[in-house]
């Protein structure tokens, strides 16, 4: 299918290495954050989420870190695999609004 | 459970023509969203429904875009007349809506305006 994110920032990592993808947000009232993965020709797929009362949450091979002081969110992927190649978006919202704002996205390329 | 269904997957039209996209959310999801994703960008919210009422349509170009969610279930997004800059993927998403919850997205409808 047609590629998503031809002009997005790109992170290239070797297979097996760890990846770190970053996201900044501006609204200090944001209290719920989600990372999505979007493969070519598909809709965004949920990876992991975190609420503002936490600063770290771990899933299978993924960790999300939240720094509310500097309004920064990161996604760490351990032992990156070829199947991790995709565009990654952060999204954030404020409770009660259900309005989700998406970041600009980062394209992850996994090199064999 | 079945995911969010969208149709058509692809549509090519001439500028000034009209087009409609359909979305069926996950059963029981009260909140439905339409996002526009231009190539190389993140999704941008067009309109948000809570059941069959509009919660936010501040970024919907109302002179040409319209959306409805009759009976609080499926939804249609219409563009009339289309412009070249409307070429994008139109993503539908749904969530439970009570509190901050994960959005589940459909595969999207890719529109090309010539």
Tab-separated table of N, CA and C in Angstrom, chain A residues 14-105:
chain	number	residue	atom	x	y	z
A	14	UNK	N	19.263	-0.531	14.072
A	14	UNK	CA	19.630	-1.880	13.700
A	14	UNK	C	18.701	-2.871	14.393
A	15	UNK	N	18.377	-3.917	13.682
A	15	UNK	CA	17.577	-4.979	14.281
A	15	UNK	C	18.248	-5.479	15.553
A	16	UNK	N	17.465	-5.586	16.608
A	16	UNK	CA	17.999	-6.062	17.872
A	16	UNK	C	18.358	-4.941	18.834
A	17	UNK	N	18.569	-3.727	18.307
A	17	UNK	CA	18.859	-2.586	19.173
A	17	UNK	C	17.569	-2.054	19.786
A	18	UNK	N	17.731	-1.173	20.766
A	18	UNK	CA	16.571	-0.515	21.364
A	18	UNK	C	16.256	0.775	20.622
A	19	UNK	N	14.980	1.118	20.563
A	19	UNK	CA	14.536	2.352	19.895
A	19	UNK	C	13.894	3.266	20.924
A	20	UNK	N	14.115	4.547	20.747
A	20	UNK	CA	13.451	5.538	21.590
A	20	UNK	C	12.818	6.581	20.687
A	21	UNK	N	11.515	6.730	20.817
A	21	UNK	CA	10.760	7.709	20.030
A	21	UNK	C	10.188	8.729	20.991
A	22	UNK	N	10.319	9.996	20.638
A	22	UNK	CA	9.936	11.072	21.548
A	22	UNK	C	8.736	11.864	21.049
A	23	UNK	N	8.076	12.486	21.997
A	23	UNK	CA	6.909	13.309	21.684
A	23	UNK	C	6.802	14.413	22.727
A	24	UNK	N	6.519	15.616	22.265
A	24	UNK	CA	6.293	16.733	23.173
A	24	UNK	C	4.838	17.168	23.074
A	25	UNK	N	4.297	17.603	24.192
A	25	UNK	CA	2.939	18.143	24.174
A	25	UNK	C	2.943	19.492	24.859
A	26	UNK	N	1.921	20.281	24.588
A	26	UNK	CA	1.960	21.662	25.082
A	26	UNK	C	0.948	21.948	26.184
A	27	UNK	N	-0.130	21.153	26.233
A	27	UNK	CA	-1.190	21.445	27.195
A	27	UNK	C	-0.904	20.758	28.522
A	28	UNK	N	-0.626	21.536	29.543
A	28	UNK	CA	-0.295	20.959	30.841
A	28	UNK	C	-1.495	20.259	31.481
A	29	UNK	N	-2.694	20.493	30.942
A	29	UNK	CA	-3.878	19.823	31.473
A	29	UNK	C	-4.061	18.420	30.884
A	30	UNK	N	-3.253	18.062	29.907
A	30	UNK	CA	-3.346	16.723	29.315
A	30	UNK	C	-3.064	15.690	30.383
A	31	UNK	N	-3.928	14.677	30.465
A	31	UNK	CA	-3.752	13.712	31.540
A	31	UNK	C	-3.852	12.261	31.089
A	32	UNK	N	-3.970	12.048	29.790
A	32	UNK	CA	-4.017	10.675	29.292
A	32	UNK	C	-3.295	10.657	27.972
A	33	UNK	N	-2.403	9.684	27.807
A	33	UNK	CA	-1.504	9.654	26.660
A	33	UNK	C	-1.490	8.252	26.058
A	34	UNK	N	-1.466	8.213	24.746
A	34	UNK	CA	-1.472	6.922	24.043
A	34	UNK	C	-0.403	6.948	22.958
A	35	UNK	N	0.244	5.827	22.769
A	35	UNK	CA	1.127	5.637	21.608
A	35	UNK	C	0.431	4.719	20.619
A	36	UNK	N	0.469	5.158	19.347
A	36	UNK	CA	-0.096	4.369	18.264
A	36	UNK	C	0.988	4.021	17.258
A	37	UNK	N	0.790	2.876	16.622
A	37	UNK	CA	1.652	2.425	15.524
A	37	UNK	C	0.811	2.382	14.265
A	38	UNK	N	1.329	2.971	13.184
A	38	UNK	CA	0.579	2.954	11.933
A	38	UNK	C	1.427	2.373	10.815
A	39	UNK	N	1.017	1.238	10.327
A	39	UNK	CA	1.679	0.601	9.194
A	39	UNK	C	1.048	1.092	7.897
A	40	UNK	N	1.800	0.938	6.842
A	40	UNK	CA	1.369	1.443	5.549
A	40	UNK	C	0.002	0.900	5.154
A	41	UNK	N	-0.919	1.783	4.807
A	41	UNK	CA	-2.239	1.374	4.349
A	41	UNK	C	-3.194	0.949	5.455
A	42	UNK	N	-2.808	1.176	6.708
A	42	UNK	CA	-3.671	0.762	7.815
A	42	UNK	C	-3.971	1.939	8.728
A	43	UNK	N	-4.983	1.778	9.568
A	43	UNK	CA	-5.264	2.782	10.572
A	43	UNK	C	-4.315	2.642	11.750
A	44	UNK	N	-4.207	3.679	12.579
A	44	UNK	CA	-3.352	3.602	13.770
A	44	UNK	C	-3.797	2.465	14.697
A	45	UNK	N	-2.818	1.781	15.273
A	45	UNK	CA	-3.076	0.647	16.153
A	45	UNK	C	-2.519	0.950	17.541
A	46	UNK	N	-3.308	0.728	18.559
A	46	UNK	CA	-2.908	0.999	19.944
A	46	UNK	C	-1.688	0.168	20.342
A	47	UNK	N	-0.730	0.839	21.010
A	47	UNK	CA	0.438	0.125	21.541
A	47	UNK	C	0.383	0.109	23.057
A	48	UNK	N	0.356	1.285	23.663
A	48	UNK	CA	0.408	1.395	25.110
A	48	UNK	C	-0.109	2.765	25.500
A	49	UNK	N	-0.642	2.861	26.722
A	49	UNK	CA	-1.127	4.146	27.215
A	49	UNK	C	-0.589	4.410	28.614
A	50	UNK	N	-0.739	5.647	29.060
A	50	UNK	CA	-0.310	6.021	30.402
A	50	UNK	C	-1.141	7.202	30.867
A	51	UNK	N	-1.475	7.196	32.145
A	51	UNK	CA	-2.209	8.323	32.709
A	51	UNK	C	-1.230	9.214	33.471
A	52	UNK	N	-1.669	10.423	33.748
A	52	UNK	CA	-0.745	11.421	34.291
A	52	UNK	C	-0.345	11.153	35.733
A	53	UNK	N	-1.011	10.210	36.394
A	53	UNK	CA	-0.616	9.886	37.773
A	53	UNK	C	0.531	8.873	37.805
A	54	UNK	N	1.047	8.526	36.616
A	54	UNK	CA	2.168	7.608	36.505
A	54	UNK	C	3.282	8.283	35.717
A	55	UNK	N	4.517	7.804	35.889
A	55	UNK	CA	5.592	8.326	35.055
A	55	UNK	C	6.241	7.240	34.195
A	56	UNK	N	5.795	6.007	34.406
A	56	UNK	CA	6.362	4.915	33.610
A	56	UNK	C	5.363	3.779	33.552
A	57	UNK	N	5.291	3.153	32.389
A	57	UNK	CA	4.435	1.981	32.248
A	57	UNK	C	5.083	1.044	31.241
A	58	UNK	N	5.045	-0.241	31.569
A	58	UNK	CA	5.710	-1.216	30.697
A	58	UNK	C	4.711	-2.179	30.099
A	59	UNK	N	4.972	-2.541	28.841
A	59	UNK	CA	4.198	-3.576	28.184
A	59	UNK	C	5.164	-4.623	27.670
A	60	UNK	N	4.716	-5.370	26.709
A	60	UNK	CA	5.590	-6.383	26.134
A	60	UNK	C	6.560	-5.708	25.168
A	61	UNK	N	7.796	-5.648	25.517
A	61	UNK	CA	8.895	-5.015	24.748
A	61	UNK	C	8.769	-3.502	24.624
A	62	UNK	N	7.745	-2.907	25.172
A	62	UNK	CA	7.590	-1.456	25.084
A	62	UNK	C	7.472	-0.841	26.475
A	63	UNK	N	8.009	0.373	26.587
A	63	UNK	CA	7.915	1.144	27.823
A	63	UNK	C	7.570	2.572	27.446
A	64	UNK	N	6.638	3.167	28.151
A	64	UNK	CA	6.322	4.570	27.943
A	64	UNK	C	6.760	5.333	29.184
A	65	UNK	N	7.431	6.449	28.956
A	65	UNK	CA	7.879	7.327	30.024
A	65	UNK	C	7.201	8.682	29.863
A	66	UNK	N	6.729	9.214	30.968
A	66	UNK	CA	6.050	10.505	30.954
A	66	UNK	C	6.765	11.465	31.890
A	67	UNK	N	7.177	12.602	31.361
A	67	UNK	CA	7.791	13.650	32.176
A	67	UNK	C	6.889	14.869	32.101
A	68	UNK	N	6.069	15.044	33.130
A	68	UNK	CA	5.084	16.125	33.098
A	68	UNK	C	5.744	17.489	33.287
A	69	UNK	N	6.897	17.498	33.913
A	69	UNK	CA	7.580	18.763	34.171
A	69	UNK	C	7.952	19.462	32.866
A	70	UNK	N	8.470	18.672	31.920
A	70	UNK	CA	8.866	19.250	30.637
A	70	UNK	C	7.886	18.883	29.528
A	71	UNK	N	6.770	18.283	29.897
A	71	UNK	CA	5.721	17.900	28.942
A	71	UNK	C	6.300	17.069	27.800
A	72	UNK	N	6.862	15.936	28.199
A	72	UNK	CA	7.546	15.069	27.240
A	72	UNK	C	7.154	13.621	27.482
A	73	UNK	N	6.959	12.931	26.380
A	73	UNK	CA	6.551	11.530	26.396
A	73	UNK	C	7.518	10.750	25.517
A	74	UNK	N	7.903	9.564	25.939
A	74	UNK	CA	8.752	8.755	25.070
A	74	UNK	C	8.266	7.313	25.032
A	75	UNK	N	8.570	6.671	23.923
A	75	UNK	CA	8.259	5.257	23.734
A	75	UNK	C	9.567	4.525	23.508
A	76	UNK	N	9.835	3.546	24.336
A	76	UNK	CA	11.027	2.744	24.171
A	76	UNK	C	10.623	1.354	23.704
A	77	UNK	N	11.267	0.888	22.639
A	77	UNK	CA	11.016	-0.446	22.112
A	77	UNK	C	12.292	-1.255	22.285
A	78	UNK	N	12.192	-2.337	23.008
A	78	UNK	CA	13.360	-3.176	23.251
A	78	UNK	C	13.531	-4.193	22.126
A	79	UNK	N	14.783	-4.475	21.812
A	79	UNK	CA	15.108	-5.502	20.804
A	79	UNK	C	14.261	-5.317	19.564
A	80	UNK	N	14.431	-4.177	18.918
A	80	UNK	CA	13.605	-3.806	17.775
A	80	UNK	C	13.662	-4.854	16.668
A	81	UNK	N	12.494	-5.150	16.132
A	81	UNK	CA	12.357	-6.177	15.104
A	81	UNK	C	11.881	-5.563	13.785
A	82	UNK	N	12.087	-6.246	12.667
A	82	UNK	CA	11.608	-5.707	11.379
A	82	UNK	C	10.125	-5.367	11.385
A	83	UNK	N	9.332	-6.134	12.097
A	83	UNK	CA	7.896	-5.875	12.178
A	83	UNK	C	7.549	-4.609	12.930
A	84	UNK	N	8.540	-4.000	13.572
A	84	UNK	CA	8.304	-2.728	14.269
A	84	UNK	C	8.387	-1.542	13.321
A	85	UNK	N	8.839	-1.766	12.114
A	85	UNK	CA	8.923	-0.678	11.130
A	85	UNK	C	7.528	-0.130	10.857
A	86	UNK	N	7.361	1.159	11.106
A	86	UNK	CA	6.043	1.794	10.969
A	86	UNK	C	6.213	3.273	11.324
A	87	UNK	N	5.107	4.002	11.299
A	87	UNK	CA	5.082	5.369	11.811
A	87	UNK	C	4.434	5.331	13.184
A	88	UNK	N	5.047	6.011	14.138
A	88	UNK	CA	4.560	6.019	15.511
A	88	UNK	C	4.049	7.417	15.871
A	89	UNK	N	2.842	7.450	16.427
A	89	UNK	CA	2.226	8.710	16.830
A	89	UNK	C	1.921	8.675	18.322
A	90	UNK	N	2.133	9.813	18.974
A	90	UNK	CA	1.602	9.971	20.315
A	90	UNK	C	0.271	10.717	20.196
A	91	UNK	N	-0.622	10.459	21.125
A	91	UNK	CA	-1.888	11.178	21.181
A	91	UNK	C	-2.169	11.488	22.640
A	92	UNK	N	-2.819	12.630	22.895
A	92	UNK	CA	-3.062	13.020	24.276
A	92	UNK	C	-4.409	13.719	24.362
A	93	UNK	N	-4.966	13.634	25.570
A	93	UNK	CA	-6.267	14.227	25.789
A	93	UNK	C	-6.388	14.664	27.237
A	94	UNK	N	-7.415	15.400	27.498
A	94	UNK	CA	-7.740	15.834	28.858
A	94	UNK	C	-9.051	15.186	29.245
A	95	UNK	N	-9.084	14.565	30.415
A	95	UNK	CA	-10.297	13.892	30.870
A	95	UNK	C	-11.490	14.815	30.814
A	96	UNK	N	-12.605	14.254	30.324
A	96	UNK	CA	-13.829	15.042	30.238
A	96	UNK	C	-14.071	15.608	28.858
A	97	UNK	N	-12.986	15.760	28.050
A	97	UNK	CA	-13.168	16.311	26.707
A	97	UNK	C	-13.263	15.211	25.656
A	98	UNK	N	-12.564	14.100	25.903
A	98	UNK	CA	-12.471	12.992	24.944
A	98	UNK	C	-11.904	13.458	23.602
A	99	UNK	N	-11.272	14.638	23.575
A	99	UNK	CA	-10.705	15.155	22.343
A	99	UNK	C	-9.226	14.792	22.302
A	100	UNK	N	-8.844	13.974	21.359
A	100	UNK	CA	-7.489	13.482	21.255
A	100	UNK	C	-6.728	14.263	20.189
A	101	UNK	N	-5.579	14.776	20.586
A	101	UNK	CA	-4.695	15.486	19.676
A	101	UNK	C	-3.513	14.580	19.381
A	102	UNK	N	-3.152	14.507	18.094
A	102	UNK	CA	-2.039	13.651	17.692
A	102	UNK	C	-0.785	14.473	17.433
A	103	UNK	N	0.358	13.900	17.789
A	103	UNK	CA	1.631	14.486	17.438
A	103	UNK	C	1.919	14.275	15.967
A	104	UNK	N	3.048	14.792	15.504
A	104	UNK	CA	3.368	14.751	14.083
A	104	UNK	C	3.860	13.391	13.615
A	105	UNK	N	4.332	12.567	14.498
A	105	UNK	CA	4.734	11.223	14.117
A	105	UNK	C	6.206	11.067	13.831
